[in-house]
Short mmCIF file of C-alpha atoms in Angstrom, two decimals:
data_model
loop_
_atom_site.label_atom_id
_atom_site.label_comp_id
_atom_site.label_asym_id
_atom_site.label_seq_id
_atom_site.Cartn_x
_atom_site.Cartn_y
_atom_site.Cartn_z
CA GLY V 1 0.00 0.00 0.00
CA ALA V 2 0.90 3.67 -0.24
CA VAL V 3 3.24 5.05 2.39
CA VAL V 4 2.94 8.36 4.21
CA SER V 5 5.70 9.60 6.46
CA GLN V 6 5.78 12.31 9.09
CA HIS V 7 8.68 14.15 10.60
CA PRO V 8 9.48 14.52 13.39
CA SER V 9 7.86 11.65 15.24
CA ARG V 10 8.22 13.47 18.54
CA VAL V 11 8.92 17.07 19.43
CA ILE V 12 9.18 18.88 22.72
CA CYS V 13 9.25 22.65 22.68
CA LYS V 14 8.95 25.61 24.99
CA SER V 15 5.79 27.64 25.18
CA GLY V 16 5.78 30.46 22.66
CA THR V 17 7.91 28.77 20.05
CA SER V 18 6.75 27.52 16.66
CA VAL V 19 6.95 23.94 15.50
CA LYS V 20 6.82 22.61 11.95
CA ILE V 21 5.61 19.11 11.13
CA GLU V 22 6.16 17.58 7.70
CA CYS V 23 3.93 15.06 5.95
CA ARG V 24 5.17 13.29 2.84
CA SER V 25 3.59 10.80 0.47
CA LEU V 26 6.50 8.55 -0.43
CA ASP V 27 5.30 6.58 -3.43
CA PHE V 28 2.33 8.45 -4.81
CA GLN V 29 1.24 11.96 -5.60
CA ALA V 30 -1.28 13.46 -3.26
CA THR V 31 -3.14 16.53 -4.42
CA THR V 32 -5.03 16.49 -1.15
CA MET V 33 -3.67 15.94 2.35
CA PHE V 34 -5.47 16.12 5.65
CA TRP V 35 -4.35 17.12 9.12
CA TYR V 36 -5.86 15.60 12.23
CA ARG V 37 -5.23 15.92 15.93
CA GLN V 38 -5.94 13.27 18.48
CA PHE V 39 -6.21 13.66 22.24
CA PRO V 40 -5.65 10.70 24.56
CA LYS V 41 -8.32 8.05 24.32
CA GLN V 42 -10.21 10.05 21.71
CA SER V 43 -10.59 9.57 18.01
CA LEU V 44 -9.06 11.63 15.26
CA MET V 45 -10.48 15.09 14.69
CA LEU V 46 -10.04 16.71 11.30
CA MET V 47 -8.32 20.08 11.53
CA ALA V 48 -7.91 21.06 7.92
CA THR V 49 -7.82 19.88 4.34
CA SER V 50 -4.76 20.84 2.36
CA ASN V 51 -4.85 21.07 -1.43
CA GLU V 52 -1.67 21.39 -3.44
CA GLY V 53 -1.17 24.90 -4.69
CA SER V 54 -4.10 26.46 -2.90
CA LYS V 55 -5.13 27.60 0.55
CA ALA V 56 -6.10 25.03 3.13
CA THR V 57 -9.68 24.62 4.25
CA TYR V 58 -10.01 24.67 8.02
CA GLU V 59 -12.67 22.98 10.10
CA GLN V 60 -14.86 25.07 12.31
CA GLY V 61 -13.10 26.10 15.49
CA VAL V 62 -9.58 25.61 14.15
CA GLU V 63 -7.55 28.83 14.08
CA LYS V 64 -5.92 29.18 10.69
CA ASP V 65 -3.40 31.71 11.99
CA LYS V 66 -2.40 29.31 14.73
CA PHE V 67 -2.07 26.24 12.54
CA LEU V 68 -0.40 27.24 9.30
CA ILE V 69 -0.60 24.72 6.49
CA ASN V 70 1.48 24.74 3.33
CA HIS V 71 1.06 22.21 0.54
CA ALA V 72 3.71 23.32 -1.87
CA SER V 73 4.20 20.09 -3.79
CA LEU V 74 2.31 16.94 -4.66
CA THR V 75 4.21 14.98 -2.05
CA LEU V 76 4.69 17.40 0.84
CA SER V 77 2.42 19.26 3.22
CA THR V 78 3.58 21.04 6.36
CA LEU V 79 1.74 22.05 9.50
CA THR V 80 3.27 24.81 11.59
CA VAL V 81 1.97 25.32 15.09
CA THR V 82 2.73 28.95 15.81
CA SER V 83 3.36 30.30 19.30
CA ALA V 84 2.65 26.91 20.77
CA HIS V 85 1.12 26.61 24.23
CA PRO V 86 0.69 23.62 26.52
CA GLU V 87 -2.91 23.14 25.36
CA ASP V 88 -1.56 22.51 21.85
CA SER V 89 0.13 19.37 23.13
CA SER V 90 -1.43 16.53 21.19
CA PHE V 91 -0.85 13.79 18.65
CA TYR V 92 -0.94 15.21 15.12
CA ILE V 93 -1.63 12.85 12.24
CA CYS V 94 -1.66 13.60 8.54
CA SER V 95 -3.17 11.60 5.75
CA ALA V 96 -2.77 11.77 2.00
CA ARG V 97 -5.34 10.82 -0.58
CA ASP V 98 -4.35 8.55 -3.42
CA PHE V 99 -6.72 9.38 -6.23
CA ALA V 100 -5.17 6.73 -8.43
CA GLY V 101 -6.09 3.93 -6.04
CA SER V 102 -9.19 1.78 -6.30
CA TYR V 103 -11.01 3.37 -3.42
CA ASN V 104 -9.69 6.90 -3.52
CA GLU V 105 -8.30 6.07 -0.13
CA GLN V 106 -6.64 8.19 2.54
CA PHE V 107 -3.40 6.76 3.87
CA PHE V 108 -2.34 7.89 7.32
CA GLY V 109 1.06 8.89 8.54
CA PRO V 110 2.54 7.52 11.77
CA GLY V 111 1.79 10.70 13.69
CA THR V 112 3.79 13.35 15.53
CA ARG V 113 3.65 13.69 19.30
CA LEU V 114 3.92 17.36 20.25
CA THR V 115 4.60 18.30 23.83
CA VAL V 116 4.67 21.97 24.75
CA LEU V 117 6.26 22.78 28.07
CA LYS P 1 -25.52 14.87 11.89
CA ASN P 2 -23.21 12.07 10.76
CA GLN P 3 -22.19 9.82 13.61
CA VAL P 4 -20.29 6.59 14.13
CA GLU P 5 -20.66 4.74 17.41
CA GLN P 6 -18.53 1.83 18.48
CA SER P 7 -18.90 -0.73 21.20
CA PRO P 8 -17.53 -1.81 23.49
CA GLN P 9 -15.27 1.09 24.45
CA SER P 10 -12.71 -1.36 25.74
CA LEU P 11 -12.27 -5.10 25.75
CA ILE P 12 -9.85 -7.47 27.42
CA ILE P 13 -9.56 -11.05 26.22
CA LEU P 14 -7.17 -13.96 26.60
CA GLU P 15 -4.68 -14.71 23.89
CA GLY P 16 -6.09 -17.19 21.41
CA LYS P 17 -9.71 -16.22 21.98
CA ASN P 18 -12.01 -14.63 19.41
CA CYS P 19 -13.79 -11.30 19.72
CA THR P 20 -16.23 -9.12 17.83
CA LEU P 21 -16.28 -5.34 17.75
CA GLN P 22 -19.37 -3.40 16.75
CA CYS P 23 -19.94 -0.24 14.75
CA ASN P 24 -23.24 1.57 14.18
CA TYR P 25 -23.39 4.55 11.90
CA THR P 26 -25.69 7.26 10.69
CA VAL P 27 -23.82 8.70 7.75
CA SER P 28 -25.34 9.94 4.54
CA PRO P 29 -24.67 9.61 1.72
CA PHE P 30 -22.74 6.42 2.41
CA SER P 31 -19.68 5.68 0.31
CA ASN P 32 -17.68 3.06 2.18
CA LEU P 33 -16.78 1.81 5.64
CA ARG P 34 -13.30 1.01 6.86
CA TRP P 35 -11.86 -0.61 9.90
CA TYR P 36 -8.49 0.65 11.06
CA LYS P 37 -6.04 -0.65 13.62
CA GLN P 38 -4.16 2.00 15.57
CA ASP P 39 -1.28 0.99 17.78
CA THR P 40 -0.46 3.34 20.63
CA GLY P 41 1.50 6.32 19.37
CA ARG P 42 1.07 5.35 15.72
CA GLY P 43 -1.16 6.33 12.85
CA PRO P 44 -4.17 4.20 11.81
CA VAL P 45 -3.59 1.32 9.42
CA SER P 46 -6.40 0.09 7.21
CA LEU P 47 -7.64 -3.47 7.81
CA THR P 48 -10.69 -3.69 5.56
CA ILE P 49 -12.83 -1.53 3.34
CA MET P 50 -16.40 -2.29 2.41
CA THR P 51 -18.72 -0.65 -0.05
CA PHE P 52 -22.51 -0.65 -0.03
CA SER P 53 -22.84 -3.94 -1.89
CA GLU P 54 -20.37 -5.94 0.17
CA ASN P 55 -21.52 -7.99 3.16
CA THR P 56 -18.32 -9.64 4.28
CA LYS P 57 -14.64 -9.09 3.75
CA SER P 58 -11.70 -10.87 5.30
CA ASN P 59 -8.09 -9.93 5.81
CA GLY P 60 -6.27 -12.77 7.48
CA ARG P 61 -7.67 -13.22 10.97
CA TYR P 62 -9.85 -10.12 10.57
CA THR P 63 -13.35 -10.45 9.13
CA ALA P 64 -15.59 -7.44 8.68
CA THR P 65 -19.31 -7.53 8.00
CA LEU P 66 -21.60 -4.80 6.79
CA ASP P 67 -25.38 -4.56 6.93
CA ALA P 68 -26.24 -1.46 4.94
CA ASP P 69 -29.92 -1.76 5.81
CA THR P 70 -29.41 -1.56 9.55
CA LYS P 71 -26.25 0.53 9.18
CA GLN P 72 -24.19 -1.79 11.27
CA SER P 73 -20.76 -3.27 10.85
CA SER P 74 -18.68 -5.68 12.88
CA LEU P 75 -15.06 -6.68 13.01
CA HIS P 76 -14.36 -10.23 14.10
CA ILE P 77 -10.88 -11.20 15.19
CA THR P 78 -10.09 -14.88 15.41
CA ALA P 79 -7.34 -16.58 17.40
CA SER P 80 -6.20 -13.31 18.95
CA GLN P 81 -2.52 -12.58 19.39
CA LEU P 82 -0.72 -10.25 21.76
CA SER P 83 0.07 -8.01 18.80
CA ASP P 84 -3.63 -7.45 18.27
CA SER P 85 -3.65 -5.17 21.32
CA ALA P 86 -4.55 -1.78 19.84
CA SER P 87 -7.44 0.58 19.20
CA TYR P 88 -9.77 -0.39 16.39
CA ILE P 89 -11.50 2.48 14.67
CA CYS P 90 -14.53 2.33 12.42
CA VAL P 91 -14.54 5.08 9.78
CA VAL P 92 -17.38 5.83 7.39
CA ARG P 93 -16.83 7.82 4.23
CA SER P 94 -19.54 9.91 2.73
CA ALA P 95 -19.23 11.46 -0.68
CA THR P 96 -21.47 13.45 -2.95
CA ASN P 97 -21.53 13.43 -6.70
CA PHE P 98 -19.80 16.79 -6.55
CA GLY P 99 -16.71 15.13 -5.13
CA ASN P 100 -17.07 16.44 -1.60
CA GLU P 101 -16.09 13.76 0.82
CA LYS P 102 -15.91 13.48 4.55
CA LEU P 103 -14.69 10.82 6.93
CA THR P 104 -16.61 10.27 10.14
CA PHE P 105 -14.54 8.52 12.79
CA GLY P 106 -15.78 6.33 15.57
CA THR P 107 -14.23 6.74 19.00
CA GLY P 108 -12.66 3.33 18.76
CA THR P 109 -12.55 0.14 20.79
CA ARG P 110 -9.45 -0.38 22.89
CA LEU P 111 -8.59 -4.08 22.70
CA THR P 112 -6.14 -5.64 25.12
CA ILE P 113 -4.94 -9.20 24.68
CA ILE P 114 -3.53 -10.82 27.78
CA PRO P 115 -1.35 -13.93 27.81
#
C-alpha cells in the first residue's frame, strides 16, 4: 500500500515557540492531504484539508493563523503550530489521498507527538 | 448529523480467543466503511474496506461484516494474538456526486490481549 511519512515523530518545545511538522507521500502523488489531531483516548479530529497549490480549508473552530498549512508540492504538506502553548500538546496525524487507487483512499502517517512545556 | 458509534469502548480477552467489535453509523450519503487498527502512538492502518454492496470481507484473521440496511458493521478477530492489542476504529466515508467527501470517525474500541 501507499506510504505516508511524518517528521518529526516526537517534538518537545517551549511555550511560545513555533513547530513545523512535515507530511510526505512517499510513493504516490497526493493533491489532497489532511491534518488531524488526536487527544488521549479520543478519536481523530479533522483540523484542515490541504490542497496542493491552494489555501487550506479549516474545520470550524480551528484557528488558521495558529495552525499554518502549506502544501507546496504533490508529495509534501507542512503544519506549523505557531506560538505553541501547553494546550496545543497533542498527537498530530496527517493523511494523503491517493486518487489513483481503487477506493480513492486516505493513507495515514505515523503521527507526531507534540509536547509543549 | 453524521455519527459513528462503536462498542464496546474497551475489551480485554485472553490470547487465542475470538472477539467481535461493533460499529453503528448514521452517515449519509454512504460511500464506504473502513476498519483501522491503531497501535499506541502510531497512525491508523487500514484493515478492511467495504462498499454498499459488500456484506463480508476478510483480511487474514480479521473479518468485517456490513449490513447497509441496519447501518451496522462488525469486526471479528479470530485466534487473537498479543500483537492485536490496539485501538480499532470504524470510519465511514460519505461522498457526494460533486466530489465532496468526509470521513466520520468512531471513538474506537481499545482491545487488550492478555497472555
